[in-house]
Short mmCIF file of C-alpha atoms in Angstrom, two decimals:
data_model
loop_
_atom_site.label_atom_id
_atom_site.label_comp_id
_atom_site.label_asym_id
_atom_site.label_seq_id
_atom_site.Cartn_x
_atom_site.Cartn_y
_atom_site.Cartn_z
CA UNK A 453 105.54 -114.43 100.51
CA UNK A 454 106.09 -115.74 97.18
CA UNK A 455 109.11 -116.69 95.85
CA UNK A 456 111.11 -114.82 93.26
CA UNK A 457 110.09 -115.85 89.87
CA UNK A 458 112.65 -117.40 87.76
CA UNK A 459 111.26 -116.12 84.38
CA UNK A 460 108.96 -112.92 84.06
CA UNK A 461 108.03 -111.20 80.60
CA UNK A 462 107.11 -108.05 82.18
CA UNK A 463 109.99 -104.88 81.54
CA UNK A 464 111.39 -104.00 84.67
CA UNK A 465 111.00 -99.62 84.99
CA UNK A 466 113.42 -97.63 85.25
CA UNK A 467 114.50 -96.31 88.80
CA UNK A 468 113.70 -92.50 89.47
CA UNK A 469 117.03 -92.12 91.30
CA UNK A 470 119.63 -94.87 90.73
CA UNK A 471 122.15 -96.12 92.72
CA UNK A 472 125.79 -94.16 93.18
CA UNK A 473 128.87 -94.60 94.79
CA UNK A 474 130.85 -96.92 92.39
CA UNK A 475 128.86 -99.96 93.41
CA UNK A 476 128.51 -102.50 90.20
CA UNK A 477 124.28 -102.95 91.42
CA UNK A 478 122.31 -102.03 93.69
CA UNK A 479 121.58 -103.13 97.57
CA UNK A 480 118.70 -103.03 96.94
CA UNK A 481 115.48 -101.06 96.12
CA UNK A 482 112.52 -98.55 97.71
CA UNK A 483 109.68 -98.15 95.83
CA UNK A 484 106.90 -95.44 97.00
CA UNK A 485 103.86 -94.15 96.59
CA UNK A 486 103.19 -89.92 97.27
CA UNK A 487 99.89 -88.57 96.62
CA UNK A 488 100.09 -84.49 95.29
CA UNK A 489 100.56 -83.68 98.52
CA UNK A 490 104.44 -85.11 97.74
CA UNK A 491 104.68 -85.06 101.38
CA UNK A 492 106.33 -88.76 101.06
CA UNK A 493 108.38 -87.67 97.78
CA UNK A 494 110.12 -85.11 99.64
CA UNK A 495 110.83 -87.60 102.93
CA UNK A 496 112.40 -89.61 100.29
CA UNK A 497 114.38 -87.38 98.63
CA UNK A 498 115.62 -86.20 101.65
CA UNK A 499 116.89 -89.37 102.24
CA UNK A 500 119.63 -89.31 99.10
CA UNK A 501 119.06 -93.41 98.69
CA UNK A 502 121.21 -93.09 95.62
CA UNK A 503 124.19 -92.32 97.64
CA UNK A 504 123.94 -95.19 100.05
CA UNK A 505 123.51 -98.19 96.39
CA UNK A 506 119.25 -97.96 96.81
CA UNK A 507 117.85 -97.95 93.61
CA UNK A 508 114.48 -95.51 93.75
CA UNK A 509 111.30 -96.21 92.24
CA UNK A 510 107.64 -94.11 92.23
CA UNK A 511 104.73 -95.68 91.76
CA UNK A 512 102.04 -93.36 89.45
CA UNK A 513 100.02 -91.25 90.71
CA UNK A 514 97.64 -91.02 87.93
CA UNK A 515 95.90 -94.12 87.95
CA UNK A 516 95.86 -94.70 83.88
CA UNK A 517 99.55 -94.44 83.82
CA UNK A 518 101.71 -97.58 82.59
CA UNK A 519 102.70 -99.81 85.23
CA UNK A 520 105.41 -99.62 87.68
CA UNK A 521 107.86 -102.98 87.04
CA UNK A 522 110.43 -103.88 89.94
CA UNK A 523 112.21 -106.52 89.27
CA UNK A 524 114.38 -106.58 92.61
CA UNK A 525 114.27 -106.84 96.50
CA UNK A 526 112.68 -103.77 97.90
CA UNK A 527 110.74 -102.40 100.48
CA UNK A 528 107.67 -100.10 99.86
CA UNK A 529 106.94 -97.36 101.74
CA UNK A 530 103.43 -95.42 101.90
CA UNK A 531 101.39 -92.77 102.92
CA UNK A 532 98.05 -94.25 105.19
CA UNK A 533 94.65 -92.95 103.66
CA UNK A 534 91.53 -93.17 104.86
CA UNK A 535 91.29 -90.34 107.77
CA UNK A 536 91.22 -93.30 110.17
CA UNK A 537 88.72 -95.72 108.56
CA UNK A 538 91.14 -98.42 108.13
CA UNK A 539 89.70 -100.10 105.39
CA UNK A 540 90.60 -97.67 102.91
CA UNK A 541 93.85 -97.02 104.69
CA UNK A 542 96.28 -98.52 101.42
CA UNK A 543 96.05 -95.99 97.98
CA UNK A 544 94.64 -97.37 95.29
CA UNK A 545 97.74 -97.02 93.12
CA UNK A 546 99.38 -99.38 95.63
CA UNK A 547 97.08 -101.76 95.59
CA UNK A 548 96.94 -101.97 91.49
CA UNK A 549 100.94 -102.15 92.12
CA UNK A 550 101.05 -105.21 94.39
CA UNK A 551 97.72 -106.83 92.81
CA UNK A 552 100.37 -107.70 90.21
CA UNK A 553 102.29 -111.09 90.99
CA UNK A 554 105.31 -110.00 89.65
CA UNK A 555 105.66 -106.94 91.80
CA UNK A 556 104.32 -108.48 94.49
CA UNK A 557 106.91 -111.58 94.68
CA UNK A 558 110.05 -108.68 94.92
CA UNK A 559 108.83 -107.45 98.00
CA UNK A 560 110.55 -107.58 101.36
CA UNK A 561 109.49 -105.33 103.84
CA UNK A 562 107.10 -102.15 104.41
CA UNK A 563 107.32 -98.59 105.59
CA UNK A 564 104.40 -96.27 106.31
CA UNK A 565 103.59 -92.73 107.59
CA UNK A 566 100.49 -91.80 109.09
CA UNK A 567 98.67 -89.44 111.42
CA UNK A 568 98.82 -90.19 115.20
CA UNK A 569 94.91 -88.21 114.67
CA UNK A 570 93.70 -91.29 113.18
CA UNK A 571 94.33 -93.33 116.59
CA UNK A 572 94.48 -97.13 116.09
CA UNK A 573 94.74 -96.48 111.82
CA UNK A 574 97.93 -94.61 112.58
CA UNK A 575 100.01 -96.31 109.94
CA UNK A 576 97.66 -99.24 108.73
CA UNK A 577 98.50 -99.22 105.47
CA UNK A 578 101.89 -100.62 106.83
CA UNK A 579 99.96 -103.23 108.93
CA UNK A 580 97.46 -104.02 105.88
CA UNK A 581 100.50 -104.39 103.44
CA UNK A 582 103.07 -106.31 105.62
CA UNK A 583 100.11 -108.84 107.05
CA UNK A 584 98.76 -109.30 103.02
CA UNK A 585 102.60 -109.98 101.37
CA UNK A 586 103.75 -111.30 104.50
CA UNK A 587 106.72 -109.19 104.72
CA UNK A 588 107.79 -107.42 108.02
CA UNK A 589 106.77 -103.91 109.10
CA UNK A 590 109.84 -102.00 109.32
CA UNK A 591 109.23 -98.43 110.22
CA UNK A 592 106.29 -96.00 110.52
CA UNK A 593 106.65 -91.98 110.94
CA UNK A 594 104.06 -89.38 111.46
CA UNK A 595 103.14 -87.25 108.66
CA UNK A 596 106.68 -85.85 106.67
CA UNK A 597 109.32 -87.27 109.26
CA UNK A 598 111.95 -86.05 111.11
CA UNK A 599 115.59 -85.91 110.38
CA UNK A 600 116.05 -88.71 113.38
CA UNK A 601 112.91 -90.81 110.90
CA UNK A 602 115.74 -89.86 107.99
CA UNK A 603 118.16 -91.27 109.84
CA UNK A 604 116.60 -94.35 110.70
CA UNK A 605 114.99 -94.88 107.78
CA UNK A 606 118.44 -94.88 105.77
CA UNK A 607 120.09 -96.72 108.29
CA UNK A 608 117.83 -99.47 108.55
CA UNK A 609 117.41 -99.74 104.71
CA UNK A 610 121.28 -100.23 104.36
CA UNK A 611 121.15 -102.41 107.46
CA UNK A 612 118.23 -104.27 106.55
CA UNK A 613 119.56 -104.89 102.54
CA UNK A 614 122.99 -105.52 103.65
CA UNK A 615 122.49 -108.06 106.35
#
């Protein structure tokens, strides 16, 4: 993984839910992706990441939108395309995200859901992502979650930015 850039002209975006709780900054940051299925939006605001310092960010759907900036640690979570066929497992939109250097050198861990139906391509995006940036694979769930994926998902995020 790259190191963090000391200078970068690029405006850092604005988070879609921002950290609460009296804390001067954030922990830290998760930035996702959701397709219109918003099957991964609603895991995540289920998750209340505001609450707990996590600064949110969404990454466009619509690929001519401006560009997503983070310009602090985070981990990125995202749905697995693809039906199985591994190679297109990571969204586009993702790819455009972390294809940019400056995104890219913020990074610090993955998440990814997936369908157990795909069989070995459960969760590649997660694999594809953490092996590409180097980064660790933190967590995969199937499909929306559970509340036990909640929990552990914002557990381990406060753990994991905390630590």
């Amino acid at each position: 993984m790259s190191e963090t850039p000391e200078h970068d002209d690029a405006t850092p975006g604005t988070p879609e839910t921002a950290a609460a709780g009296g804390r001067a900054k954030a922990i830290g940051a998760l930035v996702y992706f959701s397709s219109a299925s918003e099957n991964t939006s609603r895991f995540v605001a289920g998750l209340k990441l505001g609450e707990a310092g996590i600064n949110v960010y969404r990454i466009p759907l619509k690929p001519n939108a401006a560009m997503l900036n983070v310009r602090e640690p985070y981990v990125i979570m995202v749905p697995t395309y693809g039906g199985g066929d591994a190679r297109k497992a990571v969204p586009p939109q993702v790819k455009r995200f972390l294809n940019h250097a400056g995104n890219r050198a913020w990074i610090r861990g993955v998440i990814a859901s997936g369908n157990t139906n795909f069989g070995s391509a459960y969760g590649a995006a997660g694999d594809i992502i953490a092996a590409k940036c180097r980064v660790p694979y933190l967590y995969r769930f199937e499909l929306m979650g559970t509340r036990e994926d909640s929990r552990k998902v914002r557990d381990g995020l406060v753990r994991f930015f905390t630590r």
